[in-house]
Short mmCIF file of C-alpha atoms in Angstrom, two decimals:
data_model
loop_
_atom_site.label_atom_id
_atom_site.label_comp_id
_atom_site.label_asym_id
_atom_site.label_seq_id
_atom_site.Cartn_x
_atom_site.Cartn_y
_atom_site.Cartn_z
CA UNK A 1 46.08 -11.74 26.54
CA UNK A 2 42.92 -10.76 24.47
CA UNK A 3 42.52 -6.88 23.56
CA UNK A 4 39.46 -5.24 25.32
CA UNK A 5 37.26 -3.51 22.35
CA UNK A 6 34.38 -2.13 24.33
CA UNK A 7 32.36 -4.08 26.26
CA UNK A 8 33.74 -7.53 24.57
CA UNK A 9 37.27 -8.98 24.33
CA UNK A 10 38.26 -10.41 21.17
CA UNK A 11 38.60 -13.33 22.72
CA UNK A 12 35.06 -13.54 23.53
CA UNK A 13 34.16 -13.08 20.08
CA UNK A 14 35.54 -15.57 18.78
CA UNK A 15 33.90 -18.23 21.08
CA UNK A 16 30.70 -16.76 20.98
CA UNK A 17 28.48 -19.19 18.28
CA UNK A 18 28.09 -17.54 14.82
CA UNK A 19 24.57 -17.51 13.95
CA UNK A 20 24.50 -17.72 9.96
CA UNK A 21 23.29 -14.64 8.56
CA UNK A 22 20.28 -16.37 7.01
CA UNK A 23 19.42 -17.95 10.37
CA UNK A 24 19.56 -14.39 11.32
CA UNK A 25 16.88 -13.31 9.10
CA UNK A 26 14.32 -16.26 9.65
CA UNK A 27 14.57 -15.77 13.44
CA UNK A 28 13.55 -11.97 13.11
CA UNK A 29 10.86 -12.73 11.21
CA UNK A 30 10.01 -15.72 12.66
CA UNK A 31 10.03 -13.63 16.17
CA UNK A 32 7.72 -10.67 14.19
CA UNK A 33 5.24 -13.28 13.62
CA UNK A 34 4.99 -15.51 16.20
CA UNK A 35 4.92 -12.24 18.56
CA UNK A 36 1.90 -10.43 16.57
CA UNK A 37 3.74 -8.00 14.78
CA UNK A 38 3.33 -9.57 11.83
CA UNK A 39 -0.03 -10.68 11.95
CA UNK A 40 -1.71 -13.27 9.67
CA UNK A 41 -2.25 -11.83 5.77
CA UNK A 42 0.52 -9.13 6.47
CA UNK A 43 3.25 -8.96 3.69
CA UNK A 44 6.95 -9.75 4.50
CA UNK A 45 9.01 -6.92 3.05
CA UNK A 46 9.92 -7.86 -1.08
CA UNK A 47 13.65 -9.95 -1.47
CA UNK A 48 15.12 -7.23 -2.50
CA UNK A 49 14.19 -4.86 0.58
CA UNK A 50 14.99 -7.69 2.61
CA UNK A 51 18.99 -7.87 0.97
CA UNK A 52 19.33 -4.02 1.26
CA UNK A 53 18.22 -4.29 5.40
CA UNK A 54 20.72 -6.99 6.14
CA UNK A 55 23.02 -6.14 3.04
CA UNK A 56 23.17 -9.55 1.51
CA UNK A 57 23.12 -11.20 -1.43
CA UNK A 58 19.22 -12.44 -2.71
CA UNK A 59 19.83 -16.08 -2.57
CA UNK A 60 20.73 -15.54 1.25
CA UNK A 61 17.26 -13.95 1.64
CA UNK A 62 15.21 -16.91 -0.86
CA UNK A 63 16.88 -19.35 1.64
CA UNK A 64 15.07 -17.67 4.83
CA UNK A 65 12.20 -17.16 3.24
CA UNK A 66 12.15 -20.88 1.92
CA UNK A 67 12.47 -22.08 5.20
CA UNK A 68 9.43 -19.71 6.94
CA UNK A 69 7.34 -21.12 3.70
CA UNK A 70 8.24 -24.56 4.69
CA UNK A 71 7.22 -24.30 8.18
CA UNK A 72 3.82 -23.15 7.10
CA UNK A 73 4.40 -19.28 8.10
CA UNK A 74 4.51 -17.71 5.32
CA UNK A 75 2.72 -18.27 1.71
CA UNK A 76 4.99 -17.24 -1.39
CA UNK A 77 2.79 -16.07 -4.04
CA UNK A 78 4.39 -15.38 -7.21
CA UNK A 79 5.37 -11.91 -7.98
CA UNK A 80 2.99 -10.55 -5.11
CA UNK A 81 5.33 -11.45 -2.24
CA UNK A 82 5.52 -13.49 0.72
CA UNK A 83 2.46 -12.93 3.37
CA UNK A 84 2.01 -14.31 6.81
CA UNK A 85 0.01 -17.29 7.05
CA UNK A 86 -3.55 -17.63 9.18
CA UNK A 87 -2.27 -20.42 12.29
CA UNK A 88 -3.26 -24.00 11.70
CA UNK A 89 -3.83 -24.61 14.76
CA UNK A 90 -7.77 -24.21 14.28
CA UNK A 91 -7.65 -27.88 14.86
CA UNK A 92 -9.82 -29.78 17.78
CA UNK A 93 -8.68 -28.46 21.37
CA UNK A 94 -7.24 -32.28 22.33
CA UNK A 95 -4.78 -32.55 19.31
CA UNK A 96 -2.08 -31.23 21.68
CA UNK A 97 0.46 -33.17 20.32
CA UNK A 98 -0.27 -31.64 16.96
CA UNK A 99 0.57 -28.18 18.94
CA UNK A 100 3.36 -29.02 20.23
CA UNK A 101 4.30 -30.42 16.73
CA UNK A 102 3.91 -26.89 15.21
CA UNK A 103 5.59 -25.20 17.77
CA UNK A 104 8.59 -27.61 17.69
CA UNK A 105 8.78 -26.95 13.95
CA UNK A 106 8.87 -23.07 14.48
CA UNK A 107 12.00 -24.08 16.64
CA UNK A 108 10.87 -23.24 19.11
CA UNK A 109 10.35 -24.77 23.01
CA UNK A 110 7.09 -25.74 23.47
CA UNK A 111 4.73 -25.71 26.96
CA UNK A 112 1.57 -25.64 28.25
CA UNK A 113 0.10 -24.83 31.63
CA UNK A 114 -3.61 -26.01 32.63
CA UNK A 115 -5.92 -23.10 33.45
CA UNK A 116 -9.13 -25.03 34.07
CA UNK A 117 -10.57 -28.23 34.82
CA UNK A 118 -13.74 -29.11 36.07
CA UNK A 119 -16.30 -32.09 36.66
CA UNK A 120 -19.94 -30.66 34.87
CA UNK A 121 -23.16 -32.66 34.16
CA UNK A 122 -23.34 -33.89 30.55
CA UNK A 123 -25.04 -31.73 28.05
CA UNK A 124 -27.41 -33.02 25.46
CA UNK A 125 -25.10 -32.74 22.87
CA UNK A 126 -21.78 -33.86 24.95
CA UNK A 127 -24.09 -36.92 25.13
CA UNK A 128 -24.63 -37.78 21.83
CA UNK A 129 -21.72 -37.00 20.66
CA UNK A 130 -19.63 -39.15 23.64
CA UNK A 131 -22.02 -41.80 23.54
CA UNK A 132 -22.39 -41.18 27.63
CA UNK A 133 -25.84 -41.98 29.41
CA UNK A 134 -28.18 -39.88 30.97
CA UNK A 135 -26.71 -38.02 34.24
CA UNK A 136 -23.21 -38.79 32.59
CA UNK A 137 -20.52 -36.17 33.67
CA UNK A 138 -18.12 -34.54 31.74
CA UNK A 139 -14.31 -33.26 32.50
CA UNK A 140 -13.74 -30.13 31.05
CA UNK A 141 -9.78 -29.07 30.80
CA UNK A 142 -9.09 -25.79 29.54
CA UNK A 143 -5.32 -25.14 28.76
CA UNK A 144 -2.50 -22.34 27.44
CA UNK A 145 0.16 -23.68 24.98
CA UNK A 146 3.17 -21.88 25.25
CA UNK A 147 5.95 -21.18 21.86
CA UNK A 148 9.30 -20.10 23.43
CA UNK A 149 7.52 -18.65 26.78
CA UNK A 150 4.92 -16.79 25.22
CA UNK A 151 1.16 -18.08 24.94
CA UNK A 152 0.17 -19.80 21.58
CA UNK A 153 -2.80 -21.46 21.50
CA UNK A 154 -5.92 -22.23 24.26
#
């Protein structure tokens, strides 16, 4: 029979999923950012403040940080630090799939939810630039993309 150490058997501890230590770090920063905290141009904390919080070796850190660089949110600059990137998603309001694409590679689930849509007379412009005739409608879709439950994008 397992030993009870507080609030958590020992058994319980060893069948709850290890989460690498590295995996550790990129998911708090990853959460800082993709909540606001960290907002774009902010600087990440240097390496080696970052292996004296979580008491680990630098390499463990480089890894994390490699990974947030390769998802595109962070920039490393060379001895200036790591800073929060600006969101690429500045791209046209249909590309959803590219969206979802980002938030996927943030690990993250991705959702939306459609807050508007409506049927409006074709401006000028909408018609030149949709190639629609005069008295030519237009639907208008307006939408929230959600990263892990929390909006991203609209």
């Amino acid at each position: 029979m397992a030993r009870e150490r507080g609030n958590v058997s020992e058994a319980a501890e060893q069948d709850a999923p290890q989460t690498s230590l590295h995996q550790r770090i990129l998911d708090d920063i990853r959460g800082k950012i993709v909540s606001g905290e960290l907002a774009p141009g902010a600087r990440i904390p240097f390496e080696h403040e970052l292996t004296a919080a979580y008491s680990c070796s630098r390499m463990t850190v480089n890894k994390a940080l490699s990974q947030l660089a390769k998802a595109g949110l962070i920039e490393r600059r060379r001895r200036s630090g790591s800073f929060v990137t600006r969101p690429r998603s500045q791209a046209a309001v249909l590309e959803i799939h590219d969206i979802k694409t980002e938030v996927e590679a943030l690990g993250l689930p991705y959702g939306f939810a459609l807050t508007e849509r409506r049927r409006r007379k074709a401006t000028r412009d909408d018609r030149e630039r949709l190639g629609l005739a005069e008295g030519g409608q237009v639907l208008e879709l307006a939408c929230r993309h959600m990263a892990g439950g929390r909006a991203f994008c609209l």
